[in-house]
GROMACS .gro file of C-alpha atoms in nm:
model
  181
    1MET     CA    1   0.567   0.273  -8.096
    2LYS     CA    2   0.206   0.278  -8.200
    3VAL     CA    3  -0.049   0.478  -8.006
    4SER     CA    4  -0.273   0.172  -7.966
    5THR     CA    5   0.014  -0.023  -7.808
    6LEU     CA    6   0.086   0.263  -7.572
    7VAL     CA    7  -0.282   0.293  -7.469
    8SER     CA    8  -0.312  -0.082  -7.413
    9PHE     CA    9  -0.002  -0.068  -7.194
   10PHE     CA   10  -0.135   0.212  -6.970
   11ARG     CA   11  -0.493   0.081  -6.930
   12PRO     CA   12  -0.403  -0.197  -6.682
   13SER     CA   13  -0.169   0.040  -6.497
   14ALA     CA   14  -0.443   0.300  -6.465
   15ALA     CA   15  -0.685   0.038  -6.340
   16VAL     CA   16  -0.435  -0.077  -6.078
   17LEU     CA   17  -0.379   0.283  -5.966
   18VAL     CA   18  -0.753   0.343  -5.934
   19LEU     CA   19  -0.792   0.017  -5.739
   20LEU     CA   20  -0.502   0.102  -5.506
   21SER     CA   21  -0.647   0.448  -5.447
   22LEU     CA   22  -0.984   0.302  -5.354
   23LEU     CA   23  -0.821   0.052  -5.118
   24LEU     CA   24  -0.620   0.328  -4.956
   25ILE     CA   25  -0.931   0.542  -4.907
   26GLY     CA   26  -1.115   0.247  -4.756
   27TRP     CA   27  -0.820   0.167  -4.529
   28THR     CA   28  -0.791   0.523  -4.399
   29GLU     CA   29  -1.164   0.536  -4.332
   30HIS     CA   30  -1.133   0.210  -4.137
   31VAL     CA   31  -0.837   0.345  -3.937
   32THR     CA   32  -1.022   0.661  -3.842
   33ALA     CA   33  -1.324   0.459  -3.732
   34VAL     CA   34  -1.119   0.252  -3.485
   35PRO     CA   35  -1.138   0.393  -3.130
   36VAL     CA   36  -0.823   0.573  -3.021
   37ALA     CA   37  -0.700   0.520  -2.665
   38ARG     CA   38  -0.534   0.803  -2.478
   39SER     CA   39  -0.335   0.749  -2.161
   40LEU     CA   40  -0.468   0.913  -1.847
   41SER     CA   41  -0.114   1.020  -1.755
   42ALA     CA   42   0.170   1.136  -1.980
   43PRO     CA   43   0.449   0.942  -1.803
   44LEU     CA   44   0.266   0.619  -1.889
   45GLN     CA   45   0.338   0.696  -2.256
   46ASP     CA   46   0.695   0.813  -2.204
   47SER     CA   47   0.945   0.567  -2.352
   48ALA     CA   48   1.226   0.699  -2.127
   49THR     CA   49   1.016   0.620  -1.820
   50TRP     CA   50   0.940   0.272  -1.956
   51ASP     CA   51   1.311   0.209  -2.023
   52ALA     CA   52   1.402   0.326  -1.671
   53ILE     CA   53   1.130   0.102  -1.523
   54GLN     CA   54   1.265  -0.196  -1.718
   55ASN     CA   55   1.624  -0.124  -1.610
   56LEU     CA   56   1.528  -0.081  -1.244
   57SER     CA   57   1.318  -0.398  -1.250
   58GLN     CA   58   1.599  -0.604  -1.405
   59HIS     CA   59   1.850  -0.459  -1.158
   60ALA     CA   60   1.628  -0.552  -0.862
   61GLN     CA   61   1.562  -0.899  -1.005
   62SER     CA   62   1.937  -0.959  -1.021
   63MET     CA   63   1.952  -0.883  -0.647
   64GLN     CA   64   1.674  -1.130  -0.552
   65SER     CA   65   1.749  -1.436  -0.351
   66GLU     CA   66   1.685  -1.764  -0.531
   67GLU     CA   67   1.402  -1.862  -0.295
   68HIS     CA   68   1.186  -1.566  -0.403
   69THR     CA   69   1.206  -1.611  -0.780
   70ASN     CA   70   0.892  -1.826  -0.793
   71ILE     CA   71   0.678  -1.584  -0.588
   72ARG     CA   72   0.465  -1.320  -0.760
   73LEU     CA   73   0.353  -1.026  -0.548
   74ILE     CA   74   0.135  -0.842  -0.800
   75PRO     CA   75  -0.174  -1.052  -0.874
   76ARG     CA   76  -0.268  -1.124  -1.231
   77VAL     CA   77  -0.536  -0.903  -1.381
   78ASN     CA   78  -0.891  -1.030  -1.406
   79VAL     CA   79  -0.975  -0.891  -1.750
   80SER     CA   80  -1.347  -0.957  -1.698
   81GLN     CA   81  -1.349  -0.664  -1.455
   82ASP     CA   82  -1.423  -0.312  -1.569
   83GLN     CA   83  -1.117  -0.136  -1.712
   84VAL     CA   84  -1.159   0.160  -1.475
   85LYS     CA   85  -1.166  -0.071  -1.172
   86ILE     CA   86  -0.849  -0.245  -1.288
   87CYS     CA   87  -0.684   0.093  -1.338
   88CYS     CA   88  -0.786   0.224  -0.997
   89LEU     CA   89  -0.686  -0.098  -0.821
   90HIS     CA   90  -0.337  -0.065  -0.968
   91ALA     CA   91  -0.335   0.306  -0.883
   92ASN     CA   92  -0.389   0.192  -0.522
   93ILE     CA   93  -0.094  -0.047  -0.549
   94LEU     CA   94   0.112   0.232  -0.710
   95ASP     CA   95   0.026   0.458  -0.415
   96TYR     CA   96   0.148   0.184  -0.181
   97TYR     CA   97   0.471   0.158  -0.384
   98LEU     CA   98   0.527   0.532  -0.356
   99SER     CA   99   0.455   0.545   0.017
  100ASN     CA  100   0.619   0.222   0.129
  101VAL     CA  101   0.824   0.031  -0.126
  102LEU     CA  102   1.026   0.297  -0.308
  103HIS     CA  103   1.094   0.504   0.005
  104GLN     CA  104   1.222   0.196   0.191
  105SER     CA  105   1.429   0.074  -0.100
  106ASP     CA  106   1.805   0.094  -0.061
  107ILE     CA  107   1.848   0.001  -0.426
  108GLU     CA  108   2.092   0.236  -0.592
  109HIS     CA  109   1.979   0.316  -0.944
  110PRO     CA  110   2.064   0.620  -1.156
  111SER     CA  111   1.704   0.688  -1.255
  112MET     CA  112   1.538   0.626  -0.916
  113HIS     CA  113   1.465   0.997  -0.859
  114LEU     CA  114   1.315   1.035  -1.208
  115LEU     CA  115   1.100   0.726  -1.156
  116LYS     CA  116   0.971   0.843  -0.818
  117THR     CA  117   0.883   1.179  -0.972
  118ASN     CA  118   0.710   1.030  -1.278
  119LEU     CA  119   0.524   0.766  -1.077
  120ALA     CA  120   0.404   1.033  -0.831
  121ARG     CA  121   0.273   1.227  -1.130
  122VAL     CA  122   0.092   0.915  -1.259
  123SER     CA  123  -0.067   0.872  -0.916
  124GLU     CA  124  -0.183   1.233  -0.905
  125ASP     CA  125  -0.313   1.222  -1.263
  126LEU     CA  126  -0.514   0.908  -1.190
  127LYS     CA  127  -0.662   1.066  -0.878
  128ARG     CA  128  -0.767   1.366  -1.088
  129HIS     CA  129  -0.935   1.125  -1.330
  130GLY     CA  130  -1.144   0.979  -1.048
  131CYS     CA  131  -0.938   0.694  -0.905
  132SER     CA  132  -0.998   0.697  -0.533
  133VAL     CA  133  -0.706   0.486  -0.417
  134THR     CA  134  -0.851   0.450  -0.067
  135HIS     CA  135  -1.164   0.292  -0.218
  136TYR     CA  136  -0.950  -0.001  -0.339
  137HIS     CA  137  -0.749  -0.039  -0.018
  138ASN     CA  138  -0.949  -0.347   0.084
  139HIS     CA  139  -0.975  -0.501  -0.263
  140HIS     CA  140  -0.859  -0.863  -0.240
  141HIS     CA  141  -0.576  -0.806  -0.491
  142ALA     CA  142  -0.439  -0.510  -0.293
  143VAL     CA  143  -0.472  -0.704   0.033
  144GLU     CA  144  -0.302  -1.008  -0.123
  145PHE     CA  145  -0.016  -0.792  -0.251
  146ARG     CA  146   0.045  -0.634   0.091
  147ARG     CA  147   0.013  -0.972   0.269
  148LYS     CA  148   0.268  -1.143   0.044
  149LEU     CA  149   0.505  -0.849   0.076
  150LYS     CA  150   0.478  -0.854   0.456
  151GLU     CA  151   0.546  -1.231   0.465
  152MET     CA  152   0.877  -1.187   0.285
  153ASP     CA  153   1.193  -1.090   0.471
  154GLY     CA  154   1.203  -0.707   0.496
  155ASP     CA  155   1.471  -0.610   0.242
  156GLN     CA  156   1.405  -0.911   0.020
  157GLY     CA  157   1.035  -0.818   0.003
  158ILE     CA  158   1.123  -0.465  -0.103
  159ILE     CA  159   1.368  -0.597  -0.364
  160LYS     CA  160   1.101  -0.839  -0.494
  161ALA     CA  161   0.844  -0.557  -0.517
  162VAL     CA  162   1.088  -0.332  -0.703
  163GLY     CA  163   1.162  -0.625  -0.933
  164GLU     CA  164   0.792  -0.636  -1.022
  165ILE     CA  165   0.751  -0.263  -1.084
  166ASP     CA  166   0.754  -0.337  -1.458
  167ILE     CA  167   0.441  -0.553  -1.416
  168LEU     CA  168   0.265  -0.276  -1.225
  169PHE     CA  169   0.365  -0.015  -1.482
  170SER     CA  170   0.248  -0.227  -1.775
  171TYR     CA  171  -0.092  -0.280  -1.606
  172LEU     CA  172  -0.120   0.096  -1.558
  173GLN     CA  173  -0.030   0.151  -1.924
  174ASP     CA  174  -0.282  -0.107  -2.045
  175PHE     CA  175  -0.581  -0.015  -1.829
  176CYS     CA  176  -0.544   0.353  -1.738
  177ILE     CA  177  -0.658   0.481  -2.074
  178GLU     CA  178  -0.945   0.689  -2.199
  179ARG     CA  179  -1.107   0.545  -2.505
  180LYS     CA  180  -1.234   0.784  -2.771
  181ASN     CA  181  -1.429   0.710  -3.088
   0.00000   0.00000   0.00000
């Protein structure tokens, strides 16, 4: 093979390698410039906790009476609100879950103890990060949640609330974060 043929073969390859390298450098610079979010509580990032939440929620949903399937206890998030307010509002609802819903629940689930422990840690972590749960006690979403729960038949209300624990947990995951640049 001639040297000129060999050189002409490698020129386009070298150009492609240089171009790919430049694209990669540009991509990594872009990635490092994007703000990184860090959860305010480690259990919110724990996949085992998320799996246990999902399993508990599905188990409770299977126990619901048909008449309660179209009711939603946890209000939808108003994303136009400040992220910290949304986080602290749901920390208030979490505190209510810990004090009232999970302690009254007769639902047998293998990971209930782990969930109570991890959710209590989330509550404490959020308090340390400045969420005053009592400040949000009279927020209309918290009041609406407690009102709807009270209107439901005792055990069925608790089952419905436990069935929605995945919604609460996902809101905590999404909004209880610290953004860093």
